């Protein structure tokens, strides 16, 4: 009953963390989609109207406006072909999502978040198995199944082998690469010294989880206004390009001076 209760708590925390990660990703995705649709609207509807207006007034189009007009003509005249290309490209990206995710995980910030997430899951499962009576080397190997990172999985295997050879738990963890963070090594050392390793692993997972929650919330708090500023700047730049010939015309009028 205690193991099942612990397993229930484990899945609840994993679901909570997954929801937080999804919330962090949904808002930027929504803003980027909105920016893309806004750009298409400006390109298809507004840019040709301003171009026709400038031609009727005899105003010379700027280079940037001509570039926007070329994009507008491309979107308007080849809408079906571009839509098909987007569908095919999306399908290819979906098929190659594993490779794309692998590349994304190489970025330092994303890699750190992923490492924390896997470390939390790994230590929680180890604590759960140790509480249920499974030997420590076997618990390491069974918990390593959840490690989707090949490097961390190999390090977990080394960790188990070092423990089987009689190396101390903390020393074995230090010899197994970056499987554990410095804080994780400290809790391993305390658990090994006190003989209360399962509880120490569980406590470390809780602390690490709270730190990860705080870090993700901080990222979300910074990312949201930054994306709004970027999108507003893009819209302002497009509007400035469209209106720049009109401003030039106004400054040349005698009444302006």
JSON list of C-alpha atoms in Angstrom, two decimals:
[
{"chain": "A", "resi": 1, "resn": "UNK", "atom": "CA", "xyz": [0.00, 0.00, 0.00]},
{"chain": "A", "resi": 2, "resn": "UNK", "atom": "CA", "xyz": [2.84, 2.39, 0.77]},
{"chain": "A", "resi": 3, "resn": "UNK", "atom": "CA", "xyz": [4.51, 1.70, -2.57]},
{"chain": "A", "resi": 4, "resn": "UNK", "atom": "CA", "xyz": [1.25, 2.26, -4.45]},
{"chain": "A", "resi": 5, "resn": "UNK", "atom": "CA", "xyz": [0.69, 5.51, -2.55]},
{"chain": "A", "resi": 6, "resn": "UNK", "atom": "CA", "xyz": [4.21, 6.66, -3.41]},
{"chain": "A", "resi": 7, "resn": "UNK", "atom": "CA", "xyz": [3.66, 5.68, -7.05]},
{"chain": "A", "resi": 8, "resn": "UNK", "atom": "CA", "xyz": [0.46, 7.73, -7.11]},
{"chain": "A", "resi": 9, "resn": "UNK", "atom": "CA", "xyz": [2.33, 10.76, -5.76]},
{"chain": "A", "resi": 10, "resn": "UNK", "atom": "CA", "xyz": [5.09, 10.20, -8.32]},
{"chain": "A", "resi": 11, "resn": "UNK", "atom": "CA", "xyz": [2.66, 10.27, -11.26]},
{"chain": "A", "resi": 12, "resn": "UNK", "atom": "CA", "xyz": [0.86, 13.29, -9.84]},
{"chain": "A", "resi": 13, "resn": "UNK", "atom": "CA", "xyz": [4.08, 15.29, -9.64]},
{"chain": "A", "resi": 14, "resn": "UNK", "atom": "CA", "xyz": [5.11, 14.19, -13.13]},
{"chain": "A", "resi": 15, "resn": "UNK", "atom": "CA", "xyz": [1.76, 15.33, -14.52]},
{"chain": "A", "resi": 16, "resn": "UNK", "atom": "CA", "xyz": [2.06, 18.66, -12.71]},
{"chain": "A", "resi": 17, "resn": "UNK", "atom": "CA", "xyz": [5.51, 19.23, -14.17]},
{"chain": "A", "resi": 18, "resn": "UNK", "atom": "CA", "xyz": [4.39, 18.25, -17.69]},
{"chain": "A", "resi": 19, "resn": "UNK", "atom": "CA", "xyz": [1.46, 20.68, -17.50]},
{"chain": "A", "resi": 20, "resn": "UNK", "atom": "CA", "xyz": [3.79, 23.50, -16.45]},
{"chain": "A", "resi": 21, "resn": "UNK", "atom": "CA", "xyz": [6.13, 22.78, -19.37]},
{"chain": "A", "resi": 22, "resn": "UNK", "atom": "CA", "xyz": [3.16, 22.76, -21.77]},
{"chain": "A", "resi": 23, "resn": "UNK", "atom": "CA", "xyz": [1.94, 26.09, -20.39]},
{"chain": "A", "resi": 24, "resn": "UNK", "atom": "CA", "xyz": [5.39, 27.60, -20.91]},
{"chain": "A", "resi": 25, "resn": "UNK", "atom": "CA", "xyz": [5.38, 26.43, -24.55]},
{"chain": "A", "resi": 26, "resn": "UNK", "atom": "CA", "xyz": [1.75, 27.21, -25.46]},
{"chain": "A", "resi": 27, "resn": "UNK", "atom": "CA", "xyz": [1.89, 30.99, -25.02]},
{"chain": "A", "resi": 28, "resn": "UNK", "atom": "CA", "xyz": [5.01, 31.53, -27.18]},
{"chain": "A", "resi": 29, "resn": "UNK", "atom": "CA", "xyz": [3.52, 29.22, -29.79]},
{"chain": "A", "resi": 30, "resn": "UNK", "atom": "CA", "xyz": [0.31, 31.23, -29.80]},
{"chain": "A", "resi": 31, "resn": "UNK", "atom": "CA", "xyz": [2.17, 34.54, -30.15]},
{"chain": "A", "resi": 32, "resn": "UNK", "atom": "CA", "xyz": [4.37, 33.24, -32.97]},
{"chain": "A", "resi": 33, "resn": "UNK", "atom": "CA", "xyz": [1.31, 31.90, -34.83]},
{"chain": "A", "resi": 34, "resn": "UNK", "atom": "CA", "xyz": [-0.44, 35.25, -34.35]},
{"chain": "A", "resi": 35, "resn": "UNK", "atom": "CA", "xyz": [2.61, 37.11, -35.64]},
{"chain": "A", "resi": 36, "resn": "UNK", "atom": "CA", "xyz": [2.78, 34.85, -38.71]},
{"chain": "A", "resi": 37, "resn": "UNK", "atom": "CA", "xyz": [-0.90, 35.39, -39.49]},
{"chain": "A", "resi": 38, "resn": "UNK", "atom": "CA", "xyz": [-0.54, 39.15, -38.97]},
{"chain": "A", "resi": 39, "resn": "UNK", "atom": "CA", "xyz": [2.39, 39.26, -41.38]},
{"chain": "A", "resi": 40, "resn": "UNK", "atom": "CA", "xyz": [0.38, 37.34, -44.00]},
{"chain": "A", "resi": 41, "resn": "UNK", "atom": "CA", "xyz": [-2.56, 39.75, -43.55]},
{"chain": "A", "resi": 42, "resn": "UNK", "atom": "CA", "xyz": [-0.31, 42.79, -44.00]},
{"chain": "A", "resi": 43, "resn": "UNK", "atom": "CA", "xyz": [1.41, 41.22, -46.99]},
{"chain": "A", "resi": 44, "resn": "UNK", "atom": "CA", "xyz": [-1.76, 40.13, -48.81]},
{"chain": "A", "resi": 45, "resn": "UNK", "atom": "CA", "xyz": [-4.19, 42.93, -47.92]},
{"chain": "A", "resi": 46, "resn": "UNK", "atom": "CA", "xyz": [-2.37, 46.11, -46.92]},
{"chain": "A", "resi": 47, "resn": "UNK", "atom": "CA", "xyz": [0.87, 46.12, -48.92]},
{"chain": "A", "resi": 48, "resn": "UNK", "atom": "CA", "xyz": [-0.84, 45.92, -52.39]},
{"chain": "A", "resi": 49, "resn": "UNK", "atom": "CA", "xyz": [-3.29, 48.69, -51.38]},
{"chain": "A", "resi": 50, "resn": "UNK", "atom": "CA", "xyz": [-0.46, 51.01, -50.37]},
{"chain": "A", "resi": 51, "resn": "UNK", "atom": "CA", "xyz": [1.50, 50.11, -53.52]},
{"chain": "A", "resi": 52, "resn": "UNK", "atom": "CA", "xyz": [-1.50, 51.02, -55.72]},
{"chain": "A", "resi": 53, "resn": "UNK", "atom": "CA", "xyz": [-1.92, 54.28, -53.81]},
{"chain": "A", "resi": 54, "resn": "UNK", "atom": "CA", "xyz": [1.72, 55.22, -54.31]},
{"chain": "A", "resi": 55, "resn": "UNK", "atom": "CA", "xyz": [1.55, 54.41, -58.03]},
{"chain": "A", "resi": 56, "resn": "UNK", "atom": "CA", "xyz": [-1.51, 56.64, -58.45]},
{"chain": "A", "resi": 57, "resn": "UNK", "atom": "CA", "xyz": [0.29, 59.48, -56.68]},
{"chain": "A", "resi": 58, "resn": "UNK", "atom": "CA", "xyz": [3.46, 58.94, -58.65]},
{"chain": "A", "resi": 59, "resn": "UNK", "atom": "CA", "xyz": [5.46, 58.23, -55.52]},
{"chain": "A", "resi": 60, "resn": "UNK", "atom": "CA", "xyz": [8.58, 56.14, -55.92]},
{"chain": "A", "resi": 61, "resn": "UNK", "atom": "CA", "xyz": [8.53, 52.90, -53.95]},
{"chain": "A", "resi": 62, "resn": "UNK", "atom": "CA", "xyz": [11.39, 52.22, -51.57]},
{"chain": "A", "resi": 63, "resn": "UNK", "atom": "CA", "xyz": [13.54, 49.10, -51.86]},
{"chain": "A", "resi": 64, "resn": "UNK", "atom": "CA", "xyz": [12.08, 47.59, -48.69]},
{"chain": "A", "resi": 65, "resn": "UNK", "atom": "CA", "xyz": [8.55, 48.21, -49.91]},
{"chain": "A", "resi": 66, "resn": "UNK", "atom": "CA", "xyz": [9.38, 46.54, -53.22]},
{"chain": "A", "resi": 67, "resn": "UNK", "atom": "CA", "xyz": [10.64, 43.51, -51.28]},
{"chain": "A", "resi": 68, "resn": "UNK", "atom": "CA", "xyz": [7.41, 43.39, -49.27]},
{"chain": "A", "resi": 69, "resn": "UNK", "atom": "CA", "xyz": [5.43, 43.70, -52.49]},
{"chain": "A", "resi": 70, "resn": "UNK", "atom": "CA", "xyz": [7.35, 40.77, -53.97]},
{"chain": "A", "resi": 71, "resn": "UNK", "atom": "CA", "xyz": [6.48, 38.68, -50.92]},
{"chain": "A", "resi": 72, "resn": "UNK", "atom": "CA", "xyz": [2.84, 39.77, -51.24]},
{"chain": "A", "resi": 73, "resn": "UNK", "atom": "CA", "xyz": [2.72, 38.75, -54.92]},
{"chain": "A", "resi": 74, "resn": "UNK", "atom": "CA", "xyz": [4.30, 35.41, -54.08]},
{"chain": "A", "resi": 75, "resn": "UNK", "atom": "CA", "xyz": [1.76, 34.70, -51.36]},
{"chain": "A", "resi": 76, "resn": "UNK", "atom": "CA", "xyz": [-1.17, 35.80, -53.50]},
{"chain": "A", "resi": 77, "resn": "UNK", "atom": "CA", "xyz": [-0.23, 34.11, -56.78]},
{"chain": "A", "resi": 78, "resn": "UNK", "atom": "CA", "xyz": [1.12, 30.86, -55.38]},
{"chain": "A", "resi": 79, "resn": "UNK", "atom": "CA", "xyz": [-1.07, 30.36, -52.32]},
{"chain": "A", "resi": 80, "resn": "UNK", "atom": "CA", "xyz": [-1.99, 26.75, -53.15]},
{"chain": "A", "resi": 81, "resn": "UNK", "atom": "CA", "xyz": [1.58, 25.72, -53.93]},
{"chain": "A", "resi": 82, "resn": "UNK", "atom": "CA", "xyz": [2.88, 27.37, -50.74]},
{"chain": "A", "resi": 83, "resn": "UNK", "atom": "CA", "xyz": [0.14, 25.69, -48.69]},
{"chain": "A", "resi": 84, "resn": "UNK", "atom": "CA", "xyz": [1.10, 22.31, -50.13]},
{"chain": "A", "resi": 85, "resn": "UNK", "atom": "CA", "xyz": [4.75, 23.01, -49.34]},
{"chain": "A", "resi": 86, "resn": "UNK", "atom": "CA", "xyz": [3.83, 23.92, -45.76]},
{"chain": "A", "resi": 87, "resn": "UNK", "atom": "CA", "xyz": [1.86, 20.69, -45.37]},
{"chain": "A", "resi": 88, "resn": "UNK", "atom": "CA", "xyz": [4.69, 18.59, -46.81]},
{"chain": "A", "resi": 89, "resn": "UNK", "atom": "CA", "xyz": [7.25, 20.46, -44.72]},
{"chain": "A", "resi": 90, "resn": "UNK", "atom": "CA", "xyz": [5.17, 19.97, -41.57]},
{"chain": "A", "resi": 91, "resn": "UNK", "atom": "CA", "xyz": [4.89, 16.27, -42.34]},
{"chain": "A", "resi": 92, "resn": "UNK", "atom": "CA", "xyz": [8.64, 15.97, -42.81]},
{"chain": "A", "resi": 93, "resn": "UNK", "atom": "CA", "xyz": [9.27, 17.83, -39.56]},
{"chain": "A", "resi": 94, "resn": "UNK", "atom": "CA", "xyz": [6.86, 15.48, -37.81]},
{"chain": "A", "resi": 95, "resn": "UNK", "atom": "CA", "xyz": [8.69, 12.46, -39.16]},
{"chain": "A", "resi": 96, "resn": "UNK", "atom": "CA", "xyz": [12.04, 13.93, -38.11]},
{"chain": "A", "resi": 97, "resn": "UNK", "atom": "CA", "xyz": [10.84, 15.20, -34.75]},
{"chain": "A", "resi": 98, "resn": "UNK", "atom": "CA", "xyz": [13.18, 12.88, -32.84]},
{"chain": "A", "resi": 99, "resn": "UNK", "atom": "CA", "xyz": [16.24, 14.29, -34.62]},
{"chain": "A", "resi": 100, "resn": "UNK", "atom": "CA", "xyz": [14.96, 17.86, -34.22]},
{"chain": "A", "resi": 101, "resn": "UNK", "atom": "CA", "xyz": [14.35, 17.38, -30.51]},
{"chain": "A", "resi": 102, "resn": "UNK", "atom": "CA", "xyz": [17.80, 15.87, -30.17]},
{"chain": "A", "resi": 103, "resn": "UNK", "atom": "CA", "xyz": [19.32, 18.99, -31.74]},
{"chain": "A", "resi": 104, "resn": "UNK", "atom": "CA", "xyz": [17.24, 21.27, -29.52]},
{"chain": "A", "resi": 105, "resn": "UNK", "atom": "CA", "xyz": [18.41, 19.42, -26.42]},
{"chain": "A", "resi": 106, "resn": "UNK", "atom": "CA", "xyz": [21.99, 20.42, -27.21]},
{"chain": "A", "resi": 107, "resn": "UNK", "atom": "CA", "xyz": [21.28, 24.05, -26.36]},
{"chain": "A", "resi": 108, "resn": "UNK", "atom": "CA", "xyz": [22.68, 24.76, -22.87]},
{"chain": "A", "resi": 109, "resn": "UNK", "atom": "CA", "xyz": [19.48, 26.15, -21.31]},
{"chain": "A", "resi": 110, "resn": "UNK", "atom": "CA", "xyz": [17.19, 23.44, -22.70]},
{"chain": "A", "resi": 111, "resn": "UNK", "atom": "CA", "xyz": [19.73, 20.74, -21.87]},
{"chain": "A", "resi": 112, "resn": "UNK", "atom": "CA", "xyz": [19.87, 21.92, -18.26]},
{"chain": "A", "resi": 113, "resn": "UNK", "atom": "CA", "xyz": [16.08, 21.82, -17.90]},
{"chain": "A", "resi": 114, "resn": "UNK", "atom": "CA", "xyz": [15.89, 18.36, -19.47]},
{"chain": "A", "resi": 115, "resn": "UNK", "atom": "CA", "xyz": [18.69, 17.07, -17.22]},
{"chain": "A", "resi": 116, "resn": "UNK", "atom": "CA", "xyz": [16.86, 18.35, -14.14]},
{"chain": "A", "resi": 117, "resn": "UNK", "atom": "CA", "xyz": [13.62, 16.76, -15.28]},
{"chain": "A", "resi": 118, "resn": "UNK", "atom": "CA", "xyz": [15.27, 13.36, -15.91]},
{"chain": "A", "resi": 119, "resn": "UNK", "atom": "CA", "xyz": [17.25, 13.55, -12.67]},
{"chain": "A", "resi": 120, "resn": "UNK", "atom": "CA", "xyz": [14.08, 14.19, -10.67]},
{"chain": "A", "resi": 121, "resn": "UNK", "atom": "CA", "xyz": [12.30, 11.25, -12.28]},
{"chain": "A", "resi": 122, "resn": "UNK", "atom": "CA", "xyz": [15.34, 8.99, -11.87]},
{"chain": "A", "resi": 123, "resn": "UNK", "atom": "CA", "xyz": [15.87, 9.76, -8.18]},
{"chain": "A", "resi": 124, "resn": "UNK", "atom": "CA", "xyz": [12.15, 9.49, -7.38]},
{"chain": "A", "resi": 125, "resn": "UNK", "atom": "CA", "xyz": [11.95, 6.05, -8.95]},
{"chain": "A", "resi": 126, "resn": "UNK", "atom": "CA", "xyz": [15.12, 4.94, -7.18]},
{"chain": "A", "resi": 127, "resn": "UNK", "atom": "CA", "xyz": [13.68, 6.07, -3.84]},
{"chain": "A", "resi": 128, "resn": "UNK", "atom": "CA", "xyz": [10.41, 4.28, -4.61]},
{"chain": "A", "resi": 129, "resn": "UNK", "atom": "CA", "xyz": [12.20, 1.02, -5.45]},
{"chain": "A", "resi": 130, "resn": "UNK", "atom": "CA", "xyz": [14.47, 1.21, -2.42]},
{"chain": "A", "resi": 131, "resn": "UNK", "atom": "CA", "xyz": [11.42, 1.70, -0.21]},
{"chain": "A", "resi": 132, "resn": "UNK", "atom": "CA", "xyz": [9.89, -1.41, -1.77]},
{"chain": "A", "resi": 133, "resn": "UNK", "atom": "CA", "xyz": [12.93, -3.53, -0.90]},
{"chain": "A", "resi": 134, "resn": "UNK", "atom": "CA", "xyz": [14.79, -3.70, -4.22]},
{"chain": "A", "resi": 135, "resn": "UNK", "atom": "CA", "xyz": [18.59, -3.72, -3.93]},
{"chain": "A", "resi": 136, "resn": "UNK", "atom": "CA", "xyz": [20.39, -0.48, -4.75]},
{"chain": "A", "resi": 137, "resn": "UNK", "atom": "CA", "xyz": [22.26, -1.65, -7.91]},
{"chain": "A", "resi": 138, "resn": "UNK", "atom": "CA", "xyz": [19.04, -3.20, -9.27]},
{"chain": "A", "resi": 139, "resn": "UNK", "atom": "CA", "xyz": [17.07, -0.05, -8.44]},
{"chain": "A", "resi": 140, "resn": "UNK", "atom": "CA", "xyz": [19.57, 2.02, -10.43]},
{"chain": "A", "resi": 141, "resn": "UNK", "atom": "CA", "xyz": [19.21, -0.18, -13.51]},
{"chain": "A", "resi": 142, "resn": "UNK", "atom": "CA", "xyz": [15.42, -0.29, -13.33]},
{"chain": "A", "resi": 143, "resn": "UNK", "atom": "CA", "xyz": [15.12, 3.46, -12.81]},
{"chain": "A", "resi": 144, "resn": "UNK", "atom": "CA", "xyz": [17.52, 4.10, -15.71]},
{"chain": "A", "resi": 145, "resn": "UNK", "atom": "CA", "xyz": [14.88, 2.77, -18.11]},
{"chain": "A", "resi": 146, "resn": "UNK", "atom": "CA", "xyz": [13.10, 6.15, -17.79]},
{"chain": "A", "resi": 147, "resn": "UNK", "atom": "CA", "xyz": [16.24, 8.06, -18.87]},
{"chain": "A", "resi": 148, "resn": "UNK", "atom": "CA", "xyz": [15.64, 9.06, -22.48]},
{"chain": "A", "resi": 149, "resn": "UNK", "atom": "CA", "xyz": [19.10, 10.63, -22.70]},
{"chain": "A", "resi": 150, "resn": "UNK", "atom": "CA", "xyz": [21.64, 8.05, -23.93]},
{"chain": "A", "resi": 151, "resn": "UNK", "atom": "CA", "xyz": [24.52, 9.68, -22.04]},
{"chain": "A", "resi": 152, "resn": "UNK", "atom": "CA", "xyz": [22.64, 9.66, -18.72]},
{"chain": "A", "resi": 153, "resn": "UNK", "atom": "CA", "xyz": [21.57, 6.04, -19.29]},
{"chain": "A", "resi": 154, "resn": "UNK", "atom": "CA", "xyz": [25.19, 4.98, -19.83]},
{"chain": "A", "resi": 155, "resn": "UNK", "atom": "CA", "xyz": [26.23, 6.91, -16.73]},
{"chain": "A", "resi": 156, "resn": "UNK", "atom": "CA", "xyz": [23.51, 5.12, -14.73]},
{"chain": "A", "resi": 157, "resn": "UNK", "atom": "CA", "xyz": [24.89, 1.78, -15.92]},
{"chain": "A", "resi": 158, "resn": "UNK", "atom": "CA", "xyz": [28.39, 2.82, -14.82]},
{"chain": "A", "resi": 159, "resn": "UNK", "atom": "CA", "xyz": [26.93, 3.91, -11.47]},
{"chain": "A", "resi": 160, "resn": "UNK", "atom": "CA", "xyz": [25.37, 0.49, -10.91]},
{"chain": "A", "resi": 161, "resn": "UNK", "atom": "CA", "xyz": [28.57, -1.32, -11.93]},
{"chain": "A", "resi": 162, "resn": "UNK", "atom": "CA", "xyz": [30.69, 0.81, -9.60]},
{"chain": "A", "resi": 163, "resn": "UNK", "atom": "CA", "xyz": [28.37, 0.08, -6.68]},
{"chain": "A", "resi": 164, "resn": "UNK", "atom": "CA", "xyz": [28.52, -3.66, -7.44]},
{"chain": "A", "resi": 165, "resn": "UNK", "atom": "CA", "xyz": [32.33, -3.50, -7.38]},
{"chain": "A", "resi": 166, "resn": "UNK", "atom": "CA", "xyz": [32.17, -2.17, -3.84]},
{"chain": "A", "resi": 167, "resn": "UNK", "atom": "CA", "xyz": [32.79, 1.52, -4.48]},
{"chain": "A", "resi": 168, "resn": "UNK", "atom": "CA", "xyz": [31.02, 3.87, -2.08]},
{"chain": "A", "resi": 169, "resn": "UNK", "atom": "CA", "xyz": [27.69, 5.26, -3.32]},
{"chain": "A", "resi": 170, "resn": "UNK", "atom": "CA", "xyz": [28.79, 8.89, -3.45]},
{"chain": "A", "resi": 171, "resn": "UNK", "atom": "CA", "xyz": [32.16, 8.02, -4.97]},
{"chain": "A", "resi": 172, "resn": "UNK", "atom": "CA", "xyz": [30.47, 5.75, -7.53]},
{"chain": "A", "resi": 173, "resn": "UNK", "atom": "CA", "xyz": [28.10, 8.56, -8.48]},
{"chain": "A", "resi": 174, "resn": "UNK", "atom": "CA", "xyz": [30.99, 11.00, -8.90]},
{"chain": "A", "resi": 175, "resn": "UNK", "atom": "CA", "xyz": [32.77, 8.52, -11.18]},
{"chain": "A", "resi": 176, "resn": "UNK", "atom": "CA", "xyz": [29.66, 8.13, -13.35]},
{"chain": "A", "resi": 177, "resn": "UNK", "atom": "CA", "xyz": [29.77, 11.42, -15.25]},
{"chain": "A", "resi": 178, "resn": "UNK", "atom": "CA", "xyz": [27.07, 14.07, -14.91]},
{"chain": "A", "resi": 179, "resn": "UNK", "atom": "CA", "xyz": [24.29, 11.73, -13.82]},
{"chain": "A", "resi": 180, "resn": "UNK", "atom": "CA", "xyz": [23.74, 13.77, -10.63]},
{"chain": "A", "resi": 181, "resn": "UNK", "atom": "CA", "xyz": [23.96, 17.49, -10.02]},
{"chain": "A", "resi": 182, "resn": "UNK", "atom": "CA", "xyz": [26.19, 18.80, -7.18]},
{"chain": "A", "resi": 183, "resn": "UNK", "atom": "CA", "xyz": [23.12, 19.05, -4.93]},
{"chain": "A", "resi": 184, "resn": "UNK", "atom": "CA", "xyz": [22.21, 15.46, -5.77]},
{"chain": "A", "resi": 185, "resn": "UNK", "atom": "CA", "xyz": [25.70, 14.30, -4.81]},
{"chain": "A", "resi": 186, "resn": "UNK", "atom": "CA", "xyz": [25.38, 16.07, -1.46]},
{"chain": "A", "resi": 187, "resn": "UNK", "atom": "CA", "xyz": [22.10, 14.31, -0.71]},
{"chain": "A", "resi": 188, "resn": "UNK", "atom": "CA", "xyz": [23.60, 10.98, -1.76]},
{"chain": "A", "resi": 189, "resn": "UNK", "atom": "CA", "xyz": [26.47, 11.58, 0.64]},
{"chain": "A", "resi": 190, "resn": "UNK", "atom": "CA", "xyz": [24.10, 12.46, 3.49]},
{"chain": "A", "resi": 191, "resn": "UNK", "atom": "CA", "xyz": [21.91, 9.43, 2.76]},
{"chain": "A", "resi": 192, "resn": "UNK", "atom": "CA", "xyz": [24.91, 7.12, 2.61]},
{"chain": "A", "resi": 193, "resn": "UNK", "atom": "CA", "xyz": [26.32, 8.44, 5.89]},
{"chain": "A", "resi": 194, "resn": "UNK", "atom": "CA", "xyz": [23.01, 8.37, 7.76]},
{"chain": "A", "resi": 195, "resn": "UNK", "atom": "CA", "xyz": [21.77, 5.06, 6.34]},
{"chain": "A", "resi": 196, "resn": "UNK", "atom": "CA", "xyz": [18.58, 6.80, 5.19]},
{"chain": "A", "resi": 197, "resn": "UNK", "atom": "CA", "xyz": [19.24, 6.92, 1.46]},
{"chain": "A", "resi": 198, "resn": "UNK", "atom": "CA", "xyz": [15.65, 6.44, 0.14]},
{"chain": "A", "resi": 199, "resn": "UNK", "atom": "CA", "xyz": [14.31, 9.36, 2.17]},
{"chain": "A", "resi": 200, "resn": "UNK", "atom": "CA", "xyz": [17.25, 11.56, 1.16]},
{"chain": "A", "resi": 201, "resn": "UNK", "atom": "CA", "xyz": [16.69, 10.76, -2.52]},
{"chain": "A", "resi": 202, "resn": "UNK", "atom": "CA", "xyz": [13.01, 11.56, -2.17]},
{"chain": "A", "resi": 203, "resn": "UNK", "atom": "CA", "xyz": [13.77, 14.83, -0.37]},
{"chain": "A", "resi": 204, "resn": "UNK", "atom": "CA", "xyz": [16.29, 15.80, -3.05]},
{"chain": "A", "resi": 205, "resn": "UNK", "atom": "CA", "xyz": [13.71, 15.12, -5.77]},
{"chain": "A", "resi": 206, "resn": "UNK", "atom": "CA", "xyz": [11.23, 17.42, -4.01]},
{"chain": "A", "resi": 207, "resn": "UNK", "atom": "CA", "xyz": [13.77, 20.25, -3.66]},
{"chain": "A", "resi": 208, "resn": "UNK", "atom": "CA", "xyz": [14.98, 19.85, -7.24]},
{"chain": "A", "resi": 209, "resn": "UNK", "atom": "CA", "xyz": [11.39, 19.81, -8.46]},
{"chain": "A", "resi": 210, "resn": "UNK", "atom": "CA", "xyz": [10.60, 23.08, -6.71]},
{"chain": "A", "resi": 211, "resn": "UNK", "atom": "CA", "xyz": [13.72, 24.67, -8.19]},
{"chain": "A", "resi": 212, "resn": "UNK", "atom": "CA", "xyz": [12.70, 23.46, -11.65]},
{"chain": "A", "resi": 213, "resn": "UNK", "atom": "CA", "xyz": [9.17, 24.85, -11.18]},
{"chain": "A", "resi": 214, "resn": "UNK", "atom": "CA", "xyz": [10.62, 28.22, -10.14]},
{"chain": "A", "resi": 215, "resn": "UNK", "atom": "CA", "xyz": [13.04, 28.22, -13.08]},
{"chain": "A", "resi": 216, "resn": "UNK", "atom": "CA", "xyz": [10.28, 27.46, -15.59]},
{"chain": "A", "resi": 217, "resn": "UNK", "atom": "CA", "xyz": [8.03, 30.16, -14.13]},
{"chain": "A", "resi": 218, "resn": "UNK", "atom": "CA", "xyz": [10.89, 32.66, -14.39]},
{"chain": "A", "resi": 219, "resn": "UNK", "atom": "CA", "xyz": [11.42, 31.70, -18.04]},
{"chain": "A", "resi": 220, "resn": "UNK", "atom": "CA", "xyz": [7.72, 32.15, -18.73]},
{"chain": "A", "resi": 221, "resn": "UNK", "atom": "CA", "xyz": [7.69, 35.55, -16.98]},
{"chain": "A", "resi": 222, "resn": "UNK", "atom": "CA", "xyz": [10.63, 36.75, -19.10]},
{"chain": "A", "resi": 223, "resn": "UNK", "atom": "CA", "xyz": [9.57, 35.12, -22.36]},
{"chain": "A", "resi": 224, "resn": "UNK", "atom": "CA", "xyz": [6.04, 36.52, -22.53]},
{"chain": "A", "resi": 225, "resn": "UNK", "atom": "CA", "xyz": [6.86, 40.27, -22.51]},
{"chain": "A", "resi": 226, "resn": "UNK", "atom": "CA", "xyz": [9.96, 39.67, -24.65]},
{"chain": "A", "resi": 227, "resn": "UNK", "atom": "CA", "xyz": [7.87, 38.01, -27.37]},
{"chain": "A", "resi": 228, "resn": "UNK", "atom": "CA", "xyz": [5.27, 40.79, -27.19]},
{"chain": "A", "resi": 229, "resn": "UNK", "atom": "CA", "xyz": [8.03, 43.39, -27.69]},
{"chain": "A", "resi": 230, "resn": "UNK", "atom": "CA", "xyz": [9.53, 41.43, -30.60]},
{"chain": "A", "resi": 231, "resn": "UNK", "atom": "CA", "xyz": [6.16, 41.03, -32.33]},
{"chain": "A", "resi": 232, "resn": "UNK", "atom": "CA", "xyz": [5.28, 44.70, -31.77]},
{"chain": "A", "resi": 233, "resn": "UNK", "atom": "CA", "xyz": [8.64, 45.68, -33.23]},
{"chain": "A", "resi": 234, "resn": "UNK", "atom": "CA", "xyz": [8.03, 43.50, -36.28]},
{"chain": "A", "resi": 235, "resn": "UNK", "atom": "CA", "xyz": [4.59, 45.03, -36.86]},
{"chain": "A", "resi": 236, "resn": "UNK", "atom": "CA", "xyz": [5.99, 48.54, -36.39]},
{"chain": "A", "resi": 237, "resn": "UNK", "atom": "CA", "xyz": [8.79, 47.79, -38.89]},
{"chain": "A", "resi": 238, "resn": "UNK", "atom": "CA", "xyz": [6.32, 46.54, -41.51]},
{"chain": "A", "resi": 239, "resn": "UNK", "atom": "CA", "xyz": [4.09, 49.58, -41.01]},
{"chain": "A", "resi": 240, "resn": "UNK", "atom": "CA", "xyz": [7.11, 51.90, -41.22]},
{"chain": "A", "resi": 241, "resn": "UNK", "atom": "CA", "xyz": [8.18, 50.29, -44.50]},
{"chain": "A", "resi": 242, "resn": "UNK", "atom": "CA", "xyz": [4.68, 50.68, -45.95]},
{"chain": "A", "resi": 243, "resn": "UNK", "atom": "CA", "xyz": [4.30, 54.32, -44.83]},
{"chain": "A", "resi": 244, "resn": "UNK", "atom": "CA", "xyz": [7.84, 55.53, -45.54]},
{"chain": "A", "resi": 245, "resn": "UNK", "atom": "CA", "xyz": [7.07, 56.69, -49.14]},
{"chain": "A", "resi": 246, "resn": "UNK", "atom": "CA", "xyz": [4.06, 58.59, -47.85]},
{"chain": "A", "resi": 247, "resn": "UNK", "atom": "CA", "xyz": [6.17, 60.34, -45.23]},
{"chain": "A", "resi": 248, "resn": "UNK", "atom": "CA", "xyz": [8.72, 61.17, -47.91]},
{"chain": "A", "resi": 249, "resn": "UNK", "atom": "CA", "xyz": [5.95, 62.66, -50.08]},
{"chain": "A", "resi": 250, "resn": "UNK", "atom": "CA", "xyz": [4.63, 64.75, -47.18]},
{"chain": "A", "resi": 251, "resn": "UNK", "atom": "CA", "xyz": [8.06, 66.19, -46.39]},
{"chain": "A", "resi": 252, "resn": "UNK", "atom": "CA", "xyz": [8.44, 67.35, -50.01]},
{"chain": "A", "resi": 253, "resn": "UNK", "atom": "CA", "xyz": [5.16, 69.28, -50.03]},
{"chain": "A", "resi": 254, "resn": "UNK", "atom": "CA", "xyz": [5.61, 73.11, -49.83]},
{"chain": "A", "resi": 255, "resn": "UNK", "atom": "CA", "xyz": [2.99, 73.34, -47.09]},
{"chain": "A", "resi": 256, "resn": "UNK", "atom": "CA", "xyz": [5.05, 71.00, -44.91]},
{"chain": "A", "resi": 257, "resn": "UNK", "atom": "CA", "xyz": [7.91, 73.47, -44.57]}
]
